[in-house]
mmCIF file of C-alpha atoms in Angstrom:
data_model
loop_
_atom_site.group_PDB
_atom_site.id
_atom_site.type_symbol
_atom_site.label_atom_id
_atom_site.label_comp_id
_atom_site.label_asym_id
_atom_site.label_seq_id
_atom_site.Cartn_x
_atom_site.Cartn_y
_atom_site.Cartn_z
ATOM 1 C CA MET A 1 22.487 7.815 -7.535
ATOM 2 C CA SER A 2 21.286 5.381 -10.136
ATOM 3 C CA GLY A 3 18.043 3.572 -9.552
ATOM 4 C CA TYR A 4 14.306 3.980 -9.725
ATOM 5 C CA ARG A 5 13.764 7.744 -9.729
ATOM 6 C CA PRO A 6 10.614 9.843 -9.518
ATOM 7 C CA ALA A 7 8.864 10.912 -12.691
ATOM 8 C CA PRO A 8 8.990 14.711 -13.100
ATOM 9 C CA THR A 9 5.260 15.045 -12.365
ATOM 10 C CA GLU A 10 5.391 13.143 -9.085
ATOM 11 C CA CYS A 11 6.549 13.998 -5.587
ATOM 12 C CA GLY A 12 9.849 12.383 -4.759
ATOM 13 C CA VAL A 13 10.334 10.633 -1.435
ATOM 14 C CA LEU A 14 13.167 8.919 0.360
ATOM 15 C CA PHE A 15 12.439 5.396 1.451
ATOM 16 C CA VAL A 16 14.872 4.612 4.273
ATOM 17 C CA ALA A 17 16.630 1.366 3.366
ATOM 18 C CA ARG A 18 18.425 1.128 6.694
ATOM 19 C CA SER A 19 15.477 -0.845 8.054
ATOM 20 C CA SER A 20 14.803 -4.502 7.313
ATOM 21 C CA ILE A 21 11.579 -3.776 5.436
ATOM 22 C CA PRO A 22 13.222 -3.458 1.971
ATOM 23 C CA ASN A 23 14.885 -6.851 2.478
ATOM 24 C CA TRP A 24 11.550 -8.367 3.461
ATOM 25 C CA PHE A 25 9.827 -6.749 0.477
ATOM 26 C CA CYS A 26 12.417 -8.025 -1.998
ATOM 27 C CA THR A 27 12.531 -11.582 -0.620
ATOM 28 C CA THR A 28 8.740 -11.817 -0.349
ATOM 29 C CA ALA A 29 8.266 -10.490 -3.883
ATOM 30 C CA LEU A 30 10.537 -13.265 -5.160
ATOM 31 C CA ILE A 31 8.737 -15.917 -3.092
ATOM 32 C CA ASP A 32 5.325 -14.717 -4.299
ATOM 33 C CA CYS A 33 6.516 -14.684 -7.897
ATOM 34 C CA ILE A 34 7.812 -18.254 -7.693
ATOM 35 C CA ALA A 35 4.741 -19.469 -5.785
ATOM 36 C CA GLN A 36 2.180 -18.092 -8.226
ATOM 37 C CA THR A 37 3.566 -19.769 -11.350
ATOM 38 C CA ASP A 38 2.718 -23.254 -12.527
ATOM 39 C CA ALA A 39 6.392 -23.873 -13.255
ATOM 40 C CA SER A 40 8.439 -25.901 -10.780
ATOM 41 C CA VAL A 41 11.493 -24.498 -9.017
ATOM 42 C CA SER A 42 13.575 -26.776 -11.228
ATOM 43 C CA GLU A 43 11.998 -25.362 -14.396
ATOM 44 C CA ILE A 44 12.478 -21.778 -13.211
ATOM 45 C CA ALA A 45 16.110 -22.432 -12.279
ATOM 46 C CA MET A 46 16.770 -24.014 -15.666
ATOM 47 C CA ALA A 47 15.171 -21.084 -17.509
ATOM 48 C CA LEU A 48 17.352 -18.620 -15.605
ATOM 49 C CA GLY A 49 20.502 -20.744 -15.861
ATOM 50 C CA TYR A 50 20.877 -21.361 -12.129
ATOM 51 C CA SER A 51 20.711 -24.292 -9.736
ATOM 52 C CA GLU A 52 17.680 -25.004 -7.589
ATOM 53 C CA GLN A 53 19.804 -24.176 -4.549
ATOM 54 C CA THR A 54 20.373 -20.675 -5.878
ATOM 55 C CA LEU A 55 16.626 -20.060 -6.036
ATOM 56 C CA THR A 56 16.263 -21.545 -2.557
ATOM 57 C CA ASN A 57 18.873 -19.072 -1.312
ATOM 58 C CA TRP A 58 16.928 -16.212 -2.914
ATOM 59 C CA LYS A 59 13.772 -17.334 -1.131
ATOM 60 C CA LYS A 60 15.624 -17.541 2.194
ATOM 61 C CA GLY A 61 17.207 -14.138 1.714
ATOM 62 C CA THR A 62 20.702 -15.620 2.002
ATOM 63 C CA GLY A 63 21.359 -14.761 -1.613
ATOM 64 C CA GLN A 64 19.856 -12.357 -4.078
ATOM 65 C CA PRO A 65 19.364 -12.189 -7.836
ATOM 66 C CA SER A 66 20.976 -9.594 -10.033
ATOM 67 C CA VAL A 67 18.954 -6.728 -11.479
ATOM 68 C CA GLY A 68 18.828 -8.655 -14.752
ATOM 69 C CA ASP A 69 17.695 -11.829 -12.988
ATOM 70 C CA VAL A 70 14.788 -9.920 -11.467
ATOM 71 C CA ARG A 71 13.607 -8.803 -14.884
ATOM 72 C CA GLU A 72 13.933 -12.292 -16.324
ATOM 73 C CA LEU A 73 12.153 -13.919 -13.402
ATOM 74 C CA PHE A 74 9.242 -11.473 -13.260
ATOM 75 C CA THR A 75 8.883 -11.220 -17.027
ATOM 76 C CA GLN A 76 8.813 -14.969 -17.621
ATOM 77 C CA PHE A 77 6.991 -16.140 -14.521
ATOM 78 C CA GLY A 78 5.639 -13.211 -12.509
ATOM 79 C CA ASN A 79 3.088 -11.579 -14.783
ATOM 80 C CA ALA A 80 4.405 -8.303 -13.360
ATOM 81 C CA ASP A 81 4.128 -4.830 -14.824
ATOM 82 C CA GLU A 82 7.092 -2.500 -15.286
ATOM 83 C CA GLU A 83 6.500 -0.728 -11.966
ATOM 84 C CA GLN A 84 6.750 -3.956 -10.011
ATOM 85 C CA ILE A 85 9.929 -4.992 -11.799
ATOM 86 C CA LEU A 86 11.577 -1.611 -11.256
ATOM 87 C CA GLY A 87 10.557 -1.598 -7.600
ATOM 88 C CA VAL A 88 12.243 -4.932 -6.869
ATOM 89 C CA GLN A 89 15.253 -3.979 -8.978
ATOM 90 C CA GLY A 90 15.640 -0.776 -6.975
ATOM 91 C CA VAL A 91 15.866 -2.681 -3.694
ATOM 92 C CA VAL A 92 18.249 -5.258 -5.187
ATOM 93 C CA ARG A 93 20.513 -2.461 -6.403
ATOM 94 C CA ALA A 94 20.475 -0.718 -3.022
ATOM 95 C CA LYS A 95 21.359 -3.962 -1.215
ATOM 96 C CA LYS A 96 24.160 -4.717 -3.662
ATOM 97 C CA PHE A 97 25.854 -1.369 -3.090
ATOM 98 C CA ASP A 98 24.909 -1.195 0.609
ATOM 99 C CA LEU A 99 23.223 2.163 0.101
ATOM 100 C CA LYS A 100 22.185 3.894 3.296
ATOM 101 C CA GLU A 101 19.142 5.410 1.613
ATOM 102 C CA LEU A 102 17.163 4.109 -1.297
ATOM 103 C CA GLU A 103 15.751 6.825 -3.515
ATOM 104 C CA LEU A 104 12.346 5.790 -4.764
ATOM 105 C CA ASP A 105 9.081 7.501 -5.502
ATOM 106 C CA ALA A 106 5.534 7.150 -4.277
ATOM 107 C CA ARG A 107 4.944 4.321 -6.732
ATOM 108 C CA PHE A 108 7.332 2.062 -4.831
ATOM 109 C CA ASN A 109 5.577 2.836 -1.589
ATOM 110 C CA GLY A 110 2.363 1.740 -3.298
ATOM 111 C CA LEU A 111 4.034 -1.576 -4.133
ATOM 112 C CA LEU A 112 5.186 -1.966 -0.538
ATOM 113 C CA ILE A 113 1.683 -1.290 0.797
ATOM 114 C CA GLU A 114 0.262 -3.773 -1.680
ATOM 115 C CA LYS A 115 2.708 -6.428 -0.491
ATOM 116 C CA CYS A 116 1.889 -5.733 3.151
ATOM 117 C CA GLU A 117 -1.837 -5.990 2.449
ATOM 118 C CA ARG A 118 -1.183 -9.488 1.177
ATOM 119 C CA HIS A 119 0.903 -10.708 4.125
ATOM 120 C CA TYR A 120 0.214 -8.753 7.341
ATOM 121 C CA ASN A 121 -2.755 -9.762 9.522
ATOM 122 C CA ARG A 122 -3.479 -6.462 11.273
ATOM 123 C CA ILE A 123 -3.483 -3.174 9.398
ATOM 124 C CA PHE A 124 -4.547 0.278 10.550
ATOM 125 C CA VAL A 125 -4.740 3.199 8.129
ATOM 126 C CA TRP A 126 -5.192 6.903 8.829
ATOM 127 C CA GLU A 127 -6.216 8.785 5.655
ATOM 128 C CA PRO A 128 -6.825 12.424 6.607
ATOM 129 C CA ASP A 129 -7.963 13.812 3.272
ATOM 130 C CA ARG A 130 -8.777 11.147 0.724
ATOM 131 C CA ILE A 131 -10.597 7.859 0.292
ATOM 132 C CA PRO A 132 -8.195 4.882 0.536
ATOM 133 C CA GLY A 133 -7.019 3.592 -2.836
ATOM 134 C CA PRO A 134 -8.718 0.163 -2.898
ATOM 135 C CA PHE A 135 -12.068 1.811 -2.100
ATOM 136 C CA GLN A 136 -11.905 4.425 -4.864
ATOM 137 C CA CYS A 137 -14.309 4.225 -7.792
ATOM 138 C CA ALA A 138 -13.022 5.103 -11.264
ATOM 139 C CA PRO A 139 -14.541 8.640 -11.312
ATOM 140 C CA TYR A 140 -12.844 9.458 -8.003
ATOM 141 C CA HIS A 141 -9.495 8.221 -9.312
ATOM 142 C CA PHE A 142 -9.629 9.805 -12.780
ATOM 143 C CA ASP A 143 -11.894 12.843 -12.411
ATOM 144 C CA ILE A 144 -10.614 14.016 -9.049
ATOM 145 C CA LEU A 145 -7.153 12.628 -8.290
ATOM 146 C CA GLN A 146 -5.738 12.578 -11.802
ATOM 147 C CA VAL A 147 -6.877 16.132 -12.471
ATOM 148 C CA LEU A 148 -5.746 17.385 -9.059
ATOM 149 C CA GLU A 149 -2.294 15.789 -9.306
ATOM 150 C CA GLY A 150 -1.787 16.421 -13.023
ATOM 151 C CA THR A 151 -0.939 12.772 -13.631
ATOM 152 C CA PRO A 152 -0.391 11.710 -17.277
ATOM 153 C CA ASP A 153 -2.922 9.235 -18.627
ATOM 154 C CA ASP A 154 -0.523 6.293 -18.714
ATOM 155 C CA ARG A 155 0.488 6.822 -15.080
ATOM 156 C CA ALA A 156 -3.136 7.252 -14.038
ATOM 157 C CA ILE A 157 -4.099 3.976 -15.708
ATOM 158 C CA LEU A 158 -1.242 2.123 -13.997
ATOM 159 C CA GLY A 159 -2.281 3.628 -10.676
ATOM 160 C CA ARG A 160 -5.875 2.567 -11.209
ATOM 161 C CA ASN A 161 -4.786 -0.963 -12.100
ATOM 162 C CA ARG A 162 -2.751 -1.175 -8.890
ATOM 163 C CA LYS A 163 -5.694 -0.036 -6.765
ATOM 164 C CA GLU A 164 -7.942 -2.631 -8.367
ATOM 165 C CA ARG A 165 -5.267 -5.277 -7.789
ATOM 166 C CA ARG A 166 -5.026 -4.249 -4.130
ATOM 167 C CA GLY A 167 -8.793 -4.453 -3.795
ATOM 168 C CA LYS A 168 -8.835 -7.957 -5.196
ATOM 169 C CA THR A 169 -6.107 -9.025 -2.769
ATOM 170 C CA LEU A 170 -7.912 -7.507 0.211
ATOM 171 C CA ARG A 171 -11.200 -9.160 -0.699
ATOM 172 C CA GLY A 172 -9.403 -12.473 -0.760
ATOM 173 C CA ARG A 173 -8.164 -12.152 2.822
ATOM 174 C CA THR A 174 -9.872 -14.079 5.620
ATOM 175 C CA PRO A 175 -9.651 -14.014 9.442
ATOM 176 C CA PRO A 176 -7.490 -13.498 11.406
ATOM 177 C CA PHE A 177 -6.895 -10.616 8.973
ATOM 178 C CA LEU A 178 -8.405 -7.312 10.147
ATOM 179 C CA ASN A 179 -8.166 -3.939 8.397
ATOM 180 C CA ARG A 180 -9.297 -0.751 10.150
ATOM 181 C CA TYR A 181 -9.463 2.696 8.566
ATOM 182 C CA ILE A 182 -10.052 6.175 9.886
ATOM 183 C CA ILE A 183 -10.833 8.576 7.064
ATOM 184 C CA GLY A 184 -10.824 12.322 7.647
ATOM 185 C CA GLU A 185 -14.131 14.062 6.961
ATOM 186 C CA ALA A 186 -12.297 16.256 4.457
ATOM 187 C CA ALA A 187 -12.042 13.257 2.115
ATOM 188 C CA LEU A 188 -15.818 13.233 1.686
ATOM 189 C CA LEU A 189 -15.887 16.915 0.752
ATOM 190 C CA TRP A 190 -13.984 16.053 -2.411
ATOM 191 C CA LEU A 191 -17.032 14.132 -3.607
ATOM 192 C CA ARG A 192 -18.687 17.464 -4.421
ATOM 193 C CA GLU A 193 -16.539 17.435 -7.560
ATOM 194 C CA LEU A 194 -18.396 14.365 -8.860
ATOM 195 C CA ALA A 195 -21.787 14.112 -10.538
ATOM 196 C CA PRO A 196 -24.541 13.048 -8.083
ATOM 197 C CA SER A 197 -24.730 9.503 -9.484
ATOM 198 C CA GLU A 198 -20.940 9.118 -9.247
ATOM 199 C CA ARG A 199 -20.946 10.506 -5.707
ATOM 200 C CA ARG A 200 -23.589 8.020 -4.627
ATOM 201 C CA GLU A 201 -21.646 5.198 -6.302
ATOM 202 C CA GLN A 202 -18.545 6.125 -4.307
ATOM 203 C CA LEU A 203 -20.438 6.341 -1.020
ATOM 204 C CA GLU A 204 -22.165 3.018 -1.623
ATOM 205 C CA THR A 205 -18.794 1.464 -2.432
ATOM 206 C CA LEU A 206 -17.470 2.626 0.941
ATOM 207 C CA ARG A 207 -20.578 1.199 2.577
ATOM 208 C CA GLU A 208 -20.106 -2.141 0.811
ATOM 209 C CA TRP A 209 -16.465 -2.456 1.923
ATOM 210 C CA ASN A 210 -17.455 -1.531 5.473
ATOM 211 C CA SER A 211 -20.030 -4.312 5.507
ATOM 212 C CA LEU A 212 -17.356 -6.974 5.055
ATOM 213 C CA PRO A 213 -16.509 -8.626 8.407
ATOM 214 C CA ILE A 214 -12.755 -8.046 8.203
ATOM 215 C CA PHE A 215 -13.025 -4.316 7.442
ATOM 216 C CA GLU A 216 -14.160 -1.395 9.537
ATOM 217 C CA ILE A 217 -14.252 2.215 8.402
ATOM 218 C CA ARG A 218 -14.751 5.234 10.633
ATOM 219 C CA ILE A 219 -14.921 8.938 9.824
ATOM 220 C CA MET A 220 -12.957 11.492 11.828
ATOM 221 C CA ALA A 221 -14.976 14.696 12.081
ATOM 222 C CA ARG A 222 -13.566 15.818 15.446
ATOM 223 C CA PRO A 223 -10.250 17.160 16.722
ATOM 224 C CA ASN A 224 -7.693 14.371 16.831
ATOM 225 C CA THR A 225 -4.055 13.595 17.561
ATOM 226 C CA LEU A 226 -3.325 11.349 14.580
ATOM 227 C CA ASP A 227 -1.233 14.020 12.840
ATOM 228 C CA GLU A 228 0.446 12.842 9.638
ATOM 229 C CA HIS A 229 -0.829 10.145 7.337
ATOM 230 C CA PHE A 230 0.340 6.684 8.391
ATOM 231 C CA PHE A 231 -0.139 2.936 8.076
ATOM 232 C CA HIS A 232 0.499 0.514 10.923
ATOM 233 C CA PHE A 233 1.399 -3.010 9.849
ATOM 234 C CA ASP A 234 1.317 -5.722 12.518
ATOM 235 C CA PRO A 235 2.177 -9.320 11.543
ATOM 236 C CA ALA A 236 -0.149 -10.630 14.300
ATOM 237 C CA GLY A 237 0.974 -14.219 13.805
ATOM 238 C CA SER A 238 1.426 -14.161 10.037
ATOM 239 C CA ALA A 239 4.330 -16.442 9.127
ATOM 240 C CA THR A 240 5.001 -14.556 5.881
ATOM 241 C CA ALA A 241 4.878 -10.975 7.168
ATOM 242 C CA GLY A 242 7.872 -8.858 8.029
ATOM 243 C CA PRO A 243 8.457 -7.058 11.340
ATOM 244 C CA GLU A 244 5.915 -4.668 12.834
ATOM 245 C CA PHE A 245 6.368 -1.167 11.449
ATOM 246 C CA VAL A 246 4.722 2.156 10.686
ATOM 247 C CA LEU A 247 4.828 3.674 7.215
ATOM 248 C CA ILE A 248 4.616 7.460 7.416
ATOM 249 C CA ARG A 249 3.862 9.329 4.227
ATOM 250 C CA SER A 250 4.417 13.005 3.508
ATOM 251 C CA ARG A 251 4.949 15.041 0.375
ATOM 252 C CA ASP A 252 8.737 14.990 0.408
ATOM 253 C CA ARG A 253 9.680 12.025 2.543
ATOM 254 C CA THR A 254 8.267 8.614 3.360
ATOM 255 C CA ARG A 255 9.676 6.701 6.302
ATOM 256 C CA CYS A 256 9.463 3.146 7.581
ATOM 257 C CA VAL A 257 9.690 3.126 11.367
ATOM 258 C CA GLU A 258 10.588 -0.196 12.998
ATOM 259 C CA ASP A 259 12.043 0.894 16.321
ATOM 260 C CA PRO A 260 9.492 -0.343 18.909
ATOM 261 C CA THR A 261 9.711 2.848 20.947
ATOM 262 C CA LEU A 262 8.946 5.004 17.908
ATOM 263 C CA VAL A 263 6.257 2.634 16.633
ATOM 264 C CA LYS A 264 4.548 2.972 20.020
ATOM 265 C CA LEU A 265 4.344 6.750 19.585
ATOM 266 C CA TYR A 266 1.983 6.083 16.678
ATOM 267 C CA THR A 267 0.139 3.016 17.914
ATOM 268 C CA ASP A 268 -0.650 4.685 21.251
ATOM 269 C CA GLN A 269 -2.741 7.191 19.301
ATOM 270 C CA ILE A 270 -4.866 4.623 17.473
ATOM 271 C CA GLU A 271 -7.355 3.477 20.104
ATOM 272 C CA PRO A 272 -8.243 6.845 21.671
ATOM 273 C CA ASN A 273 -8.771 8.344 18.228
ATOM 274 C CA TRP A 274 -10.679 5.267 17.074
ATOM 275 C CA GLN A 275 -13.134 5.973 19.885
ATOM 276 C CA ARG A 276 -13.431 9.614 18.836
ATOM 277 C CA ALA A 277 -14.163 8.714 15.213
ATOM 278 C CA THR A 278 -17.720 7.962 14.036
ATOM 279 C CA SER A 279 -18.765 4.701 12.432
ATOM 280 C CA LEU A 280 -19.326 5.037 8.702
ATOM 281 C CA GLU A 281 -23.038 4.250 8.897
ATOM 282 C CA ASP A 282 -23.616 6.691 11.775
ATOM 283 C CA HIS A 283 -21.816 9.425 9.866
ATOM 284 C CA PHE A 284 -23.889 8.772 6.756
ATOM 285 C CA ALA A 285 -27.101 8.769 8.815
ATOM 286 C CA ALA A 286 -26.178 12.143 10.335
ATOM 287 C CA ASN A 287 -25.269 13.590 6.932
ATOM 288 C CA PRO A 288 -27.909 12.418 4.420
ATOM 289 C CA ASP A 289 -27.057 15.348 2.158
ATOM 290 C CA LEU A 290 -23.918 13.438 1.137
ATOM 291 C CA PHE A 291 -26.142 11.281 -1.069
ATOM 292 C CA ALA A 292 -28.015 14.212 -2.633
#
């Protein structure tokens, strides 16, 4: 199948396009692109050779641009990198041919998460074995993750740029936005690979994020029933968010789950495990050797 395919060094995943999330992602990406430029809708339409109504239809989701239109729009007005362009093009292509499954790689899922962090009001994240991307310092990203995953330098730099972009977006959110994280204790063990000063920098960065009123981080050092890595995205009144869903990530397959019954299987596990997890500051106080 033609489209946005995994690089040889990365784990491939199948993003299930049968749900409405790809449609929301594509439409919202177009809306955000148009909204962030200083150009008027009329000026954008003229540059692309379309009527204003055509762009309005794109924004409503009643019409969609071609793959070429996406590149023109994002190149001229979106200040987007190649990954973002290819991600939107991949969804456009899948919609055009009514593909039942959209073959994408982990990079697209990163773009989806980034978009959700901009528009959803309630987010829960379970990270069993690593520090969440927006909270990672450069040494953690390059000296641990890049080495561990064997990522080429250009891909590692793009990944770092995305994490920094996500962090900037998250810091710009205000109530009623709320982001809760449970991080597995195993993620902190990785910090042994860093120099002491870098380890302390990473821990203090976690502490600083946790101090922000719309973020709360807990550490899971006890038996739990959270199982596989997942994100829960709840619109919670956001007019620009898509439907409630769970994004489940694994090495070979990433799924978006929208069915309320299946979503509940995951959300039912959040609160009891939240109570079993330890607040970040309490965990640090009980483990001062982390800062040694």
